[in-house]
Amino acid sequence: MHGWTGNILRVDLTTGRAWREDIPREVLHAYLGGRGLGVRLLRDRHRLDPFDPDLPLIFAVGPLCGTPAPTAARLTVVSRSPLTGTVYDCSAGGRFPWRLKAAGVDVLSIEGESPQPVVLAISGESAELLPACDLWGKGVHETVALLAGRGSVATIGPAGENGVLFANIMMGEGNSVGRGGLGAVMGKKRLKAVVVNGDRPVTLLDRKRFDHARQDVMRLFRASPVIFGELGIAEYGTPALVDLMRQRRMAPTENFRRTVFDGAANYSGPALRREYRPKNDGCYGCPIQCKKSTPQGEHLPEYETVSHFGALNGIASLAAIVRSNTLCNELGLDTISAAATISAWGEWRGRFPTADEVPALLADIACRRRDGELLSLGSRRAAAALGRPELSMSVKSLELPAYDPRGAYGMALAYCTSNRGGCHLRAYPISHEILRKPVATDRFSFSGKARIIKIAEDTNAAVDSLVACKFSFFGATLEEYAELLAATTGMEYTPQGLKEVGERICLTERFYNCANGFTVQDDLLPERFFSEPGSSGEGIEIPPIDRARFDEELQKYYRIRGLTAEGVFADADFLVRQP
Amino acid sequence: MRDQIAKYTAKLIADRAARPDGIAFAAQDDRLIADGNPELARLAEGVLSQLSCLGLVAACPALPFADFLVARAKPGESTIVPRDTETRTFLHDIPFLRRTELDSDPAPQIARFLANRKGVVVEGVGIVASGAVTVEQAFINYCSVFHATFVKYLRDLLHEGYLIHGEAEAVREFRDQWLRPLSAEGLVSRHGSLVEPAEILAEIETVGRYTVERGLVDSFFGNISARAGELIYISQTAASLDELAGCIDPVPLDNSSTTGITASSELLAHRRIYEASGAAVILHGHPKFAVVMSMECAEENCPITDCWKECPRVRFLGDIPVVAGEIGAGGLAKRVPPVIGGPGKALVYGHGVFTVGRADFAEAFRAMVDVENWCREEYFRRLAAV
Ligand SMILES: [Zn+2]
C-alpha cells in the first residue's frame, strides 16, 4: 500500500496498554485520512460525553502526509468538543504529523484516563507511557523544551490540565490544535504530551506523475495574489487581511457592536512588518510560510488573533496584542475564544479590558481562578450565567472569528451550518466573498449561497482529510490534489469523487450532532446580527441581516443536504449504510 | 440564477464565443434549472445533475476550431493540450469526446470527464464547462476552453498546415467574414494625465469596456491600471474588463496597506513597469493572434524546452519585444519592465500583451490594437506560405 500505512496505534491510558491494529482498506479509501478517518473511527462512541474516559482522542494523518505535496505535512485531531458538544476536528501542521506517519501509523487513538499525569512517547515500533508529574503544571514552551530530545511534541498547557473549555493542544513548533477545547479532553485523560520520532520514509507510487502535479500546484500558487502576491499571506502572514477587513467594514469591534476599528492600522500586515522585521516560521515543509515570528523566535499573531485581541476588545496596542498571543500559546488557550469571551464579559460589565488587564485575565482563565473561573467556560456559558445570554457572539457555543457576518452573507450562513459551530474554515466563503477566489460572489446576497456552502463544506472536508491546508486552495484546486493523491496511492480519485468523500464526512458529522440533540434551533446566529447594523460609511452600507431571507436560505441548505425542515435526518439508518 | 444565465448567455453572444442559437446553461441551488437551446439545455441538465457544481454551460462555439482539433488528433489521443501558458496553467489539458464515441445519452460520459476537468470538447456538440461556485465561473471556463482551442488550432495550422477536408474554406471564411478590423478610431477617452480618483476610476472602467467591445480581448483575461502620484489604481483579480465598476483597488506604491491583496495577480509587473518606464497607465490583455505569434520562434537547435518560462532572450516580432515568464510571482514581472519602456509595448510568450501610455489610455489602447493587427497580418502572411 502506498500513501497509507494501514495501521492504527491504540493506547488505553487506563490500563497503560498500547497496541497496533489494521485499518480496513475500504475505510481508508472511503474516508482518506485526517478528519474523515477520525470522524469515521468515532462511530459508536459519538454519544459519549466529551469528558467520558471511553471517548477517544484521535490524531489522524492523511495519505499525502510525508510526501512533498505542498502544505500536506498536517494532521487532524478528532473527538467531541466540551465547548460545543459537537463532533470536533482541528488540523495543524508541523513536524509532528510527519513523524507520526513515519512511525508507521495513520492514526493514533487514545482512550481511557490515566491515574496520574503521563507522556506518551512513540519511538519506532514502541509506544510507552512515561510518568509526567514533574511536567504537569508547566507551560508549553518549557514542556516542549524538556521533551524535545525524544522527538516532535504535541502538548497541553495549564489550560488543558485545568479543563478550560477552549484549551488547545499545542504543537512543538507553535502551531495549535485550536478552538473546540480538545486540550481539555487531553487534560482530562491526564495526558500531558505526546512525543514521536518516527523516521520511516513514506513511499510514493509514481514519482514522475507526482512531480508534475506538484509543479502544477506551485505554478497556481505563484499565480495567486492571495498566496504569493506581493501583498499576500506569504509576505505578510494572515494579518494581510487586517487592512482589507477594515476597508470592507466587517472587522468585528467591541463584541460585534461595531464593524470598524480606528486602531486597526496599528496591527496590520505592514505594521507588523515595520515593528518586528518578521521572519518566516511556518509549518514544516510548507512553501507558503504564512506564519511569522520575530527574529528572536517569538511567534507573531495571525489575523483572527490580532483582530480579536485588538478591535474586538478595543485595544490598539500592537505590543499588547503580541503579548496576549504569546501568553495564550504558553498557557495553551485558543486565542479566538479567549479574546471573544473576554470581550463578551467586557460588554456585560460595561467596560472592555485595558491592554494591561489582559495578561492577568488570561492567566486567571487558564488557572480557573477569580473571574477566570467563569470565563474558562467560554462566552456562551459565561453570558448565560451573568443573565445576558445574548452577549455571547457564538454559534453552537463556538465564538465567532474576525469576519462580521453582516459583511458577508455566505459567511453568515456557513457559521450556522458548520458542524463544529461558529467557524470560518468549514466552507470558507471569505475566499469568494472577499478574496475573489476562485471567482467573486456578491457578499451582500444570499443568492446561490446554500449550494455554494454545501459544495465548499464537502470540498474542505476532503481537504481536511488529505490533510492539506485550506490556504492552498486560494490557488490550487482539487484537480491538482486529486492528481497528487492518485500519484501517491495509485487510486484514481477525481475532484468530483473527493467531493463525494467530503459529503459523506459532513453528513456523518451532522448525524452525530443530531444524535446529540442538535437541530435547526442551533443553526442560528446571535440576535444582534439580525437587529443591529454594523458600521456603515465610505459608501458601504452594513445593515442587519434579513432574518426571513436567512431562514429561507438555511432551508434551501437543508433540502440540498437531504435533511428535514428541522435540520435533522429523516433516515435513522443513514449511518448504517455508510462504509 | 435566471438573471445570471441571461447575463452570461448575452455575453457569450456579444463576445462571439458561441453561436447565438446554440447556448444553454444549467444551474442548481435547491433545485436544478436549465435554459437556452432546448437540446443543449437537456444535455446541460443531465450533466449538471451528476456533478457537485453550481453552474454549467453547454454551447456550440462560434468557430469550428475545437472540432477541427479533435478531428486532427491522432487515434488514441484523448486530450487537447493548450499551447498558451495562461490556459495551460488553469486547465492543464482539455479532454475531448469523439463523435463516434458518444452514447445515445452522452450526459454521463460528459459528467465523467467534468468530474476531473473544468471543460470538455464534445465533437459535433460543442464545449461543455462547469463552474463549482457560480454561473459566471462556468462561463469563464467555457471562455478559457474557447480561447485555448482557438490559439492552439491557429498555431497547429502554421506548423502542420491543413489536414482535413473543409479546413481551408473554414479558415478563409474566418479570415474574411468572422474577423473584424480592429481599430482605436472613435473611442472617447481622456487626453493628458489623470489626477482625480473619480476621474481615474471612470477612465479605467471605460477603457476596460472598450477593449472587450472592440473585440480586442476576452472580458475575463487581462488587467489594467493607472498611476496617480503614490497610488496605483489596478483592476482586481478575477475581474471582467468590461465590468470594472467597484472592482478597482487603489494600491499605495510603498506597500503601506495590504487592501490590494485582491488586486490583479500582475500587480507586481505593473508596479515594476511604472518604476522602470515612467508610464502613466498600463493595459494588459490576451489578444489571440498576439498570443499565437508570441510562440513562433525561429531559433534552431535551442536547448530550452520550457520556452514559456525559461527562455532568457528578448526576441522581436516586428518592433515588438517578446519575452518569457510565468504569471504572478513567476518571471514576467522581471522580464517585461526592462523591455517595455522604449517601444511602449511587449509580448509575453504564450500569454499576452502589455502596453503603456506615457500620458493616457488612448496611447496604450492604440498600441495594443497595433500589436494585434500586426500579429494578425503576419499570421496570415506566414499561413499563406505554409
Ligand atoms: Zn495575462
PDB file of C-alpha atoms and ligand atoms in Angstrom, chain B residues 86 223 266 284 286 351, ligand 1:
ATOM      1  CA  GLU B  86      -2.292  31.016 -19.144  1.00  0.00           C
ATOM      2  CA  ASN B 223      -5.842  43.758 -16.265  1.00  0.00           C
ATOM      3  CA  GLU B 266       0.012  41.023 -12.232  1.00  0.00           C
ATOM      4  CA  HIS B 284      -2.716  44.028 -20.376  1.00  0.00           C
ATOM      5  CA  HIS B 286      -4.622  38.297 -24.299  1.00  0.00           C
ATOM      6  CA  HIS B 351       0.371  34.699 -22.738  1.00  0.00           C
TER       7      HIS B 351
HETATM    8 ZN    ZN C   1      -2.476  37.873 -18.524  1.00  0.00          ZN
END
